[in-house]
């Protein structure tokens, strides 16, 4: 009986944790029914992609305790992987006579560089968009975590690595497009379905990848490896004492986070129709940290909603005449207030409110039961 009872309680707890995730996914999939505007649908798709990026940071920071200030590095690498594939499929007007990208023609490049050639294959590009960021993160993680680098030093190293890669991309204009990035891309086409940036097919592609990212991240946090990662976050020395390879688990969650960020980067190229060095910029990387903190870094759904809500608010304020010059101050004040009064973000506030409701119901039920017993005794 006790075993059945504990199993039942475990299932109920898992269902309660999974319910918000499924509700959010259902709302996202239902949104096109309410939005009959392709421009707004494209804007929402952009926010959803940024939400996927924030989920990836929530996984490494909130559950792994690894604050990566260079998360945009993985995002940008994924973005460029997709852009390279789509650039090689553009119409001849935007390429040279032999299919050479236009910016290479302008820089007198005579032949397609060897590292561009595999991107003629779209499946290779999609795989590379996730595998390359994961491998870069794994290599960086091996250096950091095998050397027992922790805390602010991890943040500094990841930020510096991102800046270096950003500068390399800008400097190698002949092969990357430099400051201009990679533009004039073909539409993504998979199994005969063309994904126009302003079409519903692209929105549902983004929504499907968002749901997949949430489910994969959620499954990992509930797995044995995910629980060990959370234990390392809370008591690293104790976990190491029990004989676990702490660095290996840290490298894995770091790489998994990078792979999800790479997926988000590829989707962003499809939605925005270009790739830019700003996708690997410091501003975006720090913004992701803010979104994650506002939503609640130890909640996957909270991280996602934090990105969607704050990025949406940023967009609305920056387009408003009243806040055109002051919207950055408003967003900064919001972040300070959340850090001071909501250390667990909006997700933590939601949990407090939900516990209060449950306690009120239980108290009301207890009073009703007591009254019933009193009446029965009389």
CSV table of C-alpha atoms in Angstrom, one decimal:
chain,number,residue,atom,x,y,z
A,1,UNK,CA,0.0,0.0,0.0
A,2,UNK,CA,2.7,2.4,0.9
A,3,UNK,CA,4.6,1.7,-2.4
A,4,UNK,CA,1.4,2.3,-4.4
A,5,UNK,CA,0.7,5.4,-2.4
A,6,UNK,CA,4.2,6.8,-3.0
A,7,UNK,CA,3.9,6.0,-6.7
A,8,UNK,CA,0.5,7.7,-6.9
A,9,UNK,CA,1.9,10.8,-5.2
A,10,UNK,CA,4.9,10.8,-7.5
A,11,UNK,CA,2.6,10.7,-10.6
A,12,UNK,CA,0.4,13.5,-9.2
A,13,UNK,CA,3.5,15.6,-8.5
A,14,UNK,CA,4.8,15.0,-12.0
A,15,UNK,CA,1.5,15.8,-13.6
A,16,UNK,CA,1.2,19.0,-11.6
A,17,UNK,CA,4.7,20.1,-12.8
A,18,UNK,CA,4.0,19.1,-16.4
A,19,UNK,CA,0.5,20.8,-16.5
A,20,UNK,CA,1.8,24.4,-16.8
A,21,UNK,CA,4.1,23.4,-19.6
A,22,UNK,CA,1.3,21.8,-21.6
A,23,UNK,CA,-1.0,24.7,-21.0
A,24,UNK,CA,1.5,27.2,-22.3
A,25,UNK,CA,2.2,25.0,-25.4
A,26,UNK,CA,-1.6,24.7,-26.0
A,27,UNK,CA,-2.0,28.5,-25.8
A,28,UNK,CA,0.9,29.1,-28.2
A,29,UNK,CA,-0.5,26.6,-30.8
A,30,UNK,CA,-3.9,28.3,-30.5
A,31,UNK,CA,-2.7,31.8,-30.9
A,32,UNK,CA,-2.9,31.9,-34.8
A,33,UNK,CA,-6.6,31.5,-34.5
A,34,UNK,CA,-6.8,34.8,-32.6
A,35,UNK,CA,-4.1,36.6,-34.7
A,36,UNK,CA,-5.2,37.2,-38.2
A,37,UNK,CA,-2.2,39.3,-39.0
A,38,UNK,CA,0.9,37.9,-40.6
A,39,UNK,CA,3.1,40.7,-39.3
A,40,UNK,CA,2.1,40.2,-35.7
A,41,UNK,CA,2.4,36.4,-36.1
A,42,UNK,CA,6.0,36.9,-37.3
A,43,UNK,CA,6.7,39.2,-34.3
A,44,UNK,CA,5.3,36.6,-31.9
A,45,UNK,CA,7.4,33.9,-33.6
A,46,UNK,CA,10.5,36.0,-32.9
A,47,UNK,CA,9.6,36.2,-29.2
A,48,UNK,CA,9.0,32.5,-29.1
A,49,UNK,CA,12.5,31.9,-30.5
A,50,UNK,CA,13.9,34.2,-27.9
A,51,UNK,CA,11.9,32.1,-25.3
A,52,UNK,CA,13.7,28.9,-26.5
A,53,UNK,CA,17.0,30.7,-26.1
A,54,UNK,CA,16.1,31.6,-22.6
A,55,UNK,CA,15.0,28.0,-21.8
A,56,UNK,CA,18.5,26.9,-22.7
A,57,UNK,CA,20.0,29.4,-20.3
A,58,UNK,CA,17.5,28.4,-17.6
A,59,UNK,CA,18.7,24.8,-18.0
A,60,UNK,CA,22.4,25.6,-17.4
A,61,UNK,CA,21.9,28.5,-14.9
A,62,UNK,CA,18.8,27.6,-13.0
A,63,UNK,CA,19.3,23.8,-12.9
A,64,UNK,CA,23.1,23.5,-13.4
A,65,UNK,CA,24.2,26.6,-11.5
A,66,UNK,CA,26.3,27.7,-14.5
A,67,UNK,CA,25.8,31.3,-15.3
A,68,UNK,CA,26.8,31.5,-19.0
A,69,UNK,CA,27.1,35.2,-20.1
A,70,UNK,CA,28.0,34.0,-23.6
A,71,UNK,CA,24.8,32.1,-24.3
A,72,UNK,CA,24.4,34.2,-27.5
A,73,UNK,CA,27.5,32.5,-28.9
A,74,UNK,CA,25.7,29.2,-29.4
A,75,UNK,CA,22.6,31.1,-30.7
A,76,UNK,CA,24.7,32.9,-33.2
A,77,UNK,CA,26.6,29.8,-34.4
A,78,UNK,CA,23.2,28.1,-35.0
A,79,UNK,CA,22.0,31.1,-36.9
A,80,UNK,CA,25.0,31.2,-39.2
A,81,UNK,CA,24.8,27.5,-39.9
A,82,UNK,CA,21.2,27.9,-41.2
A,83,UNK,CA,22.1,31.1,-43.0
A,84,UNK,CA,25.0,29.5,-44.9
A,85,UNK,CA,22.7,26.7,-46.1
A,86,UNK,CA,20.0,29.0,-47.2
A,87,UNK,CA,22.5,31.4,-48.9
A,88,UNK,CA,23.8,28.6,-51.1
A,89,UNK,CA,20.2,28.0,-52.3
A,90,UNK,CA,19.4,31.6,-53.3
A,91,UNK,CA,18.5,32.6,-56.8
A,92,UNK,CA,21.5,33.5,-59.1
A,93,UNK,CA,20.9,37.3,-58.7
A,94,UNK,CA,22.3,37.1,-55.2
A,95,UNK,CA,25.1,34.7,-56.0
A,96,UNK,CA,28.1,34.6,-58.4
A,97,UNK,CA,28.2,32.6,-61.6
A,98,UNK,CA,29.3,29.4,-59.8
A,99,UNK,CA,26.9,29.9,-56.9
A,100,UNK,CA,29.4,31.8,-54.8
A,101,UNK,CA,27.7,34.1,-52.2
A,102,UNK,CA,27.5,37.7,-53.3
A,103,UNK,CA,29.8,39.1,-50.5
A,104,UNK,CA,32.5,36.6,-51.6
A,105,UNK,CA,32.3,37.8,-55.1
A,106,UNK,CA,32.6,41.4,-53.9
A,107,UNK,CA,35.7,40.4,-51.9
A,108,UNK,CA,37.3,38.6,-54.9
A,109,UNK,CA,37.0,35.1,-53.4
A,110,UNK,CA,37.5,32.7,-56.4
A,111,UNK,CA,36.2,29.5,-55.0
A,112,UNK,CA,33.8,28.4,-52.3
A,113,UNK,CA,35.8,27.8,-49.0
A,114,UNK,CA,36.0,24.2,-47.9
A,115,UNK,CA,34.0,24.8,-44.7
A,116,UNK,CA,31.1,26.2,-46.7
A,117,UNK,CA,30.9,23.2,-49.0
A,118,UNK,CA,29.1,20.8,-46.6
A,119,UNK,CA,26.4,23.4,-46.1
A,120,UNK,CA,25.0,22.7,-49.6
A,121,UNK,CA,23.2,19.9,-47.7
A,122,UNK,CA,20.3,21.2,-45.6
A,123,UNK,CA,20.3,18.1,-43.2
A,124,UNK,CA,24.0,18.7,-42.6
A,125,UNK,CA,23.3,22.4,-41.8
A,126,UNK,CA,20.5,21.5,-39.4
A,127,UNK,CA,22.7,19.0,-37.6
A,128,UNK,CA,25.6,21.4,-37.5
A,129,UNK,CA,23.4,24.1,-36.1
A,130,UNK,CA,23.1,22.1,-32.9
A,131,UNK,CA,26.2,19.9,-32.9
A,132,UNK,CA,28.7,22.6,-33.5
A,133,UNK,CA,27.5,24.8,-30.6
A,134,UNK,CA,27.4,21.7,-28.4
A,135,UNK,CA,30.9,20.7,-29.3
A,136,UNK,CA,32.2,24.3,-28.7
A,137,UNK,CA,30.5,24.3,-25.3
A,138,UNK,CA,31.8,20.9,-24.4
A,139,UNK,CA,35.4,21.9,-25.3
A,140,UNK,CA,35.0,25.1,-23.3
A,141,UNK,CA,33.3,23.2,-20.5
A,142,UNK,CA,36.1,20.6,-20.4
A,143,UNK,CA,38.6,23.4,-19.9
A,144,UNK,CA,36.6,25.1,-17.2
A,145,UNK,CA,35.1,22.3,-15.2
A,146,UNK,CA,38.0,19.9,-15.3
A,147,UNK,CA,40.0,22.8,-14.0
A,148,UNK,CA,37.3,23.4,-11.3
A,149,UNK,CA,36.6,26.9,-12.5
A,150,UNK,CA,33.5,28.2,-10.8
A,151,UNK,CA,31.3,31.2,-10.1
A,152,UNK,CA,32.1,34.5,-11.8
A,153,UNK,CA,35.1,33.2,-13.6
A,154,UNK,CA,32.9,30.9,-15.7
A,155,UNK,CA,30.8,33.9,-16.6
A,156,UNK,CA,33.9,35.9,-17.6
A,157,UNK,CA,35.3,33.1,-19.7
A,158,UNK,CA,32.1,32.5,-21.6
A,159,UNK,CA,31.6,36.2,-22.2
A,160,UNK,CA,35.1,36.6,-23.4
A,161,UNK,CA,34.9,33.5,-25.7
A,162,UNK,CA,31.7,34.9,-27.3
A,163,UNK,CA,33.3,38.3,-27.9
A,164,UNK,CA,36.3,36.6,-29.6
A,165,UNK,CA,34.1,34.6,-31.9
A,166,UNK,CA,32.0,37.7,-32.7
A,167,UNK,CA,35.2,39.6,-33.6
A,168,UNK,CA,36.4,36.8,-35.8
A,169,UNK,CA,33.1,36.7,-37.7
A,170,UNK,CA,33.2,40.5,-38.2
A,171,UNK,CA,36.9,40.4,-39.3
A,172,UNK,CA,36.5,37.6,-41.8
A,173,UNK,CA,34.3,39.6,-44.1
A,174,UNK,CA,35.2,37.7,-47.2
A,175,UNK,CA,33.8,34.4,-45.7
A,176,UNK,CA,31.1,35.6,-43.2
A,177,UNK,CA,29.8,38.9,-44.6
A,178,UNK,CA,31.4,40.9,-41.8
A,179,UNK,CA,29.3,43.6,-40.2
A,180,UNK,CA,26.5,43.0,-42.8
A,181,UNK,CA,26.1,39.4,-41.9
A,182,UNK,CA,24.5,36.9,-44.4
A,183,UNK,CA,21.4,38.3,-46.2
A,184,UNK,CA,19.2,37.6,-49.2
A,185,UNK,CA,18.5,34.1,-48.1
A,186,UNK,CA,16.3,31.5,-49.8
A,187,UNK,CA,13.2,30.2,-47.9
A,188,UNK,CA,13.7,27.1,-45.8
A,189,UNK,CA,12.0,24.1,-47.5
A,190,UNK,CA,11.5,20.7,-45.9
A,191,UNK,CA,9.7,17.9,-47.5
A,192,UNK,CA,8.2,20.2,-50.1
A,193,UNK,CA,6.9,22.7,-47.4
A,194,UNK,CA,8.2,26.2,-47.8
A,195,UNK,CA,8.6,28.2,-44.6
A,196,UNK,CA,7.9,31.8,-45.4
A,197,UNK,CA,8.9,34.0,-42.5
A,198,UNK,CA,5.4,35.5,-42.4
A,199,UNK,CA,3.5,32.3,-42.9
A,200,UNK,CA,1.7,30.1,-40.5
A,201,UNK,CA,3.8,27.1,-41.4
A,202,UNK,CA,6.9,28.9,-40.0
A,203,UNK,CA,5.0,29.9,-36.8
A,204,UNK,CA,4.0,26.3,-36.2
A,205,UNK,CA,7.5,25.2,-36.9
A,206,UNK,CA,8.8,27.5,-34.2
A,207,UNK,CA,5.9,26.5,-31.8
A,208,UNK,CA,6.7,22.8,-32.4
A,209,UNK,CA,10.4,23.3,-31.7
A,210,UNK,CA,9.5,25.3,-28.6
A,211,UNK,CA,7.4,22.5,-27.3
A,212,UNK,CA,10.1,20.0,-28.1
A,213,UNK,CA,12.7,22.1,-26.3
A,214,UNK,CA,10.5,22.4,-23.2
A,215,UNK,CA,9.8,18.7,-23.1
A,216,UNK,CA,13.5,17.7,-23.6
A,217,UNK,CA,14.6,20.1,-20.9
A,218,UNK,CA,11.9,19.0,-18.6
A,219,UNK,CA,12.7,15.3,-19.2
A,220,UNK,CA,16.4,16.0,-18.5
A,221,UNK,CA,15.6,17.8,-15.2
A,222,UNK,CA,13.6,14.7,-14.0
A,223,UNK,CA,16.2,12.2,-15.1
A,224,UNK,CA,18.9,10.7,-12.9
A,225,UNK,CA,21.5,12.9,-14.6
A,226,UNK,CA,19.3,16.0,-14.2
A,227,UNK,CA,18.9,15.3,-10.5
A,228,UNK,CA,22.6,14.8,-10.1
A,229,UNK,CA,23.2,18.1,-11.9
A,230,UNK,CA,20.8,19.9,-9.5
A,231,UNK,CA,22.6,18.2,-6.5
A,232,UNK,CA,25.9,19.6,-7.9
A,233,UNK,CA,24.4,23.0,-8.1
A,234,UNK,CA,23.4,22.9,-4.4
A,235,UNK,CA,26.3,20.8,-2.9
A,236,UNK,CA,29.1,20.2,-5.3
A,237,UNK,CA,31.7,19.0,-2.8
A,238,UNK,CA,29.2,16.5,-1.3
A,239,UNK,CA,28.4,15.1,-4.7
A,240,UNK,CA,32.1,14.8,-5.5
A,241,UNK,CA,32.6,13.0,-2.2
A,242,UNK,CA,30.1,10.3,-3.2
A,243,UNK,CA,32.3,9.5,-6.2
A,244,UNK,CA,30.5,11.2,-9.1
A,245,UNK,CA,32.4,12.8,-11.9
A,246,UNK,CA,31.1,16.3,-11.3
A,247,UNK,CA,32.9,17.9,-14.3
A,248,UNK,CA,31.3,15.3,-16.7
A,249,UNK,CA,27.8,16.2,-15.6
A,250,UNK,CA,28.5,19.9,-15.8
A,251,UNK,CA,30.0,19.5,-19.3
A,252,UNK,CA,26.9,17.6,-20.4
A,253,UNK,CA,24.3,20.1,-19.2
A,254,UNK,CA,26.5,22.9,-20.6
A,255,UNK,CA,26.5,21.2,-24.0
A,256,UNK,CA,22.8,20.4,-24.0
A,257,UNK,CA,22.0,24.0,-23.2
A,258,UNK,CA,24.2,25.1,-26.2
A,259,UNK,CA,22.4,22.6,-28.5
A,260,UNK,CA,19.0,24.1,-27.6
A,261,UNK,CA,20.4,27.6,-28.1
A,262,UNK,CA,21.8,26.6,-31.5
A,263,UNK,CA,18.3,25.3,-32.5
A,264,UNK,CA,16.9,28.7,-31.5
A,265,UNK,CA,19.5,30.4,-33.6
A,266,UNK,CA,18.5,28.4,-36.7
A,267,UNK,CA,14.9,29.3,-36.2
A,268,UNK,CA,15.8,33.0,-35.7
A,269,UNK,CA,17.4,33.0,-39.1
A,270,UNK,CA,14.3,31.5,-40.7
A,271,UNK,CA,12.1,34.1,-39.0
A,272,UNK,CA,14.3,37.1,-39.5
A,273,UNK,CA,15.6,36.1,-43.0
A,274,UNK,CA,19.2,36.9,-42.2
A,275,UNK,CA,22.1,36.2,-39.9
A,276,UNK,CA,24.0,39.0,-38.2
A,277,UNK,CA,27.0,39.4,-35.8
A,278,UNK,CA,24.6,41.1,-33.4
A,279,UNK,CA,23.2,37.6,-32.8
A,280,UNK,CA,26.5,36.9,-31.0
A,281,UNK,CA,26.5,40.3,-29.3
A,282,UNK,CA,27.0,41.1,-25.7
A,283,UNK,CA,23.7,43.0,-25.5
A,284,UNK,CA,21.6,40.0,-26.6
A,285,UNK,CA,23.5,37.7,-24.2
A,286,UNK,CA,22.9,40.0,-21.2
A,287,UNK,CA,19.3,40.4,-22.2
A,288,UNK,CA,18.8,36.7,-22.0
A,289,UNK,CA,20.1,36.7,-18.4
A,290,UNK,CA,17.6,39.5,-17.6
A,291,UNK,CA,14.7,37.6,-19.2
A,292,UNK,CA,15.7,34.4,-17.4
A,293,UNK,CA,15.9,36.2,-14.0
A,294,UNK,CA,12.6,37.9,-14.4
A,295,UNK,CA,10.8,34.8,-15.4
A,296,UNK,CA,12.5,32.6,-12.8
A,297,UNK,CA,15.7,30.8,-13.6
A,298,UNK,CA,14.7,27.5,-11.8
A,299,UNK,CA,11.5,27.2,-13.9
A,300,UNK,CA,11.6,26.3,-17.6
A,301,UNK,CA,8.1,27.7,-18.2
A,302,UNK,CA,9.0,30.8,-16.2
A,303,UNK,CA,12.2,31.4,-18.2
A,304,UNK,CA,10.3,31.0,-21.4
A,305,UNK,CA,7.5,33.3,-20.3
A,306,UNK,CA,10.0,35.8,-18.9
A,307,UNK,CA,11.6,36.1,-22.4
A,308,UNK,CA,8.3,36.4,-24.2
A,309,UNK,CA,6.8,39.0,-21.8
A,310,UNK,CA,9.9,41.1,-21.3
A,311,UNK,CA,11.0,41.0,-25.0
A,312,UNK,CA,7.4,41.9,-26.0
A,313,UNK,CA,7.4,44.7,-23.5
A,314,UNK,CA,10.8,45.9,-24.9
A,315,UNK,CA,9.4,45.9,-28.4
A,316,UNK,CA,6.2,47.8,-27.4
A,317,UNK,CA,8.0,50.4,-25.4
A,318,UNK,CA,10.7,51.0,-28.0
A,319,UNK,CA,8.0,51.5,-30.7
A,320,UNK,CA,6.0,53.9,-28.5
A,321,UNK,CA,6.6,57.6,-28.9
A,322,UNK,CA,6.2,58.2,-25.1
A,323,UNK,CA,9.0,55.8,-24.2
A,324,UNK,CA,11.2,56.1,-27.3
A,325,UNK,CA,14.1,57.6,-25.3
A,326,UNK,CA,13.4,56.0,-21.9
A,327,UNK,CA,12.4,52.4,-22.5
A,328,UNK,CA,15.8,51.1,-21.5
A,329,UNK,CA,15.4,52.9,-18.1
A,330,UNK,CA,12.0,51.3,-17.7
A,331,UNK,CA,13.4,47.8,-18.4
A,332,UNK,CA,16.4,48.4,-16.1
A,333,UNK,CA,14.1,49.5,-13.3
A,334,UNK,CA,11.9,46.4,-13.8
A,335,UNK,CA,15.0,44.1,-13.6
A,336,UNK,CA,16.2,45.8,-10.4
A,337,UNK,CA,12.7,45.5,-8.8
A,338,UNK,CA,12.5,41.8,-9.7
A,339,UNK,CA,15.9,41.0,-8.3
A,340,UNK,CA,15.2,42.9,-5.0
A,341,UNK,CA,11.6,41.7,-4.4
A,342,UNK,CA,11.2,38.5,-6.5
A,343,UNK,CA,14.5,36.6,-6.3
A,344,UNK,CA,12.8,33.6,-7.8
A,345,UNK,CA,11.2,35.6,-10.6
A,346,UNK,CA,7.6,35.6,-11.7
A,347,UNK,CA,7.5,31.8,-11.5
A,348,UNK,CA,8.4,32.0,-7.7
A,349,UNK,CA,5.6,34.6,-7.3
A,350,UNK,CA,3.2,32.2,-9.0
A,351,UNK,CA,4.2,29.4,-6.7
A,352,UNK,CA,3.6,31.5,-3.6
A,353,UNK,CA,0.2,32.5,-4.9
A,354,UNK,CA,-0.7,28.9,-5.7
A,355,UNK,CA,0.4,27.7,-2.3
A,356,UNK,CA,-1.7,30.4,-0.6
A,357,UNK,CA,-4.8,29.3,-2.6
A,358,UNK,CA,-4.2,25.7,-1.7
A,359,UNK,CA,-3.8,26.5,2.0
A,360,UNK,CA,-6.9,28.6,2.0
A,361,UNK,CA,-8.9,25.8,0.4
A,362,UNK,CA,-7.5,23.2,2.9
A,363,UNK,CA,-8.3,25.6,5.8
A,364,UNK,CA,-11.8,26.1,4.5
A,365,UNK,CA,-12.2,22.3,4.1
A,366,UNK,CA,-10.9,21.7,7.6
A,367,UNK,CA,-13.4,24.2,9.1
A,368,UNK,CA,-16.3,22.7,7.1
A,369,UNK,CA,-15.3,19.2,8.3
A,370,UNK,CA,-15.1,20.4,11.9
A,371,UNK,CA,-18.5,22.0,11.7
A,372,UNK,CA,-19.9,18.8,10.2
A,373,UNK,CA,-18.5,16.6,13.0
A,374,UNK,CA,-19.9,19.0,15.6
A,375,UNK,CA,-23.3,18.9,14.2
A,376,UNK,CA,-23.1,15.1,13.9
A,377,UNK,CA,-22.2,14.8,17.6
A,378,UNK,CA,-25.1,17.0,18.7
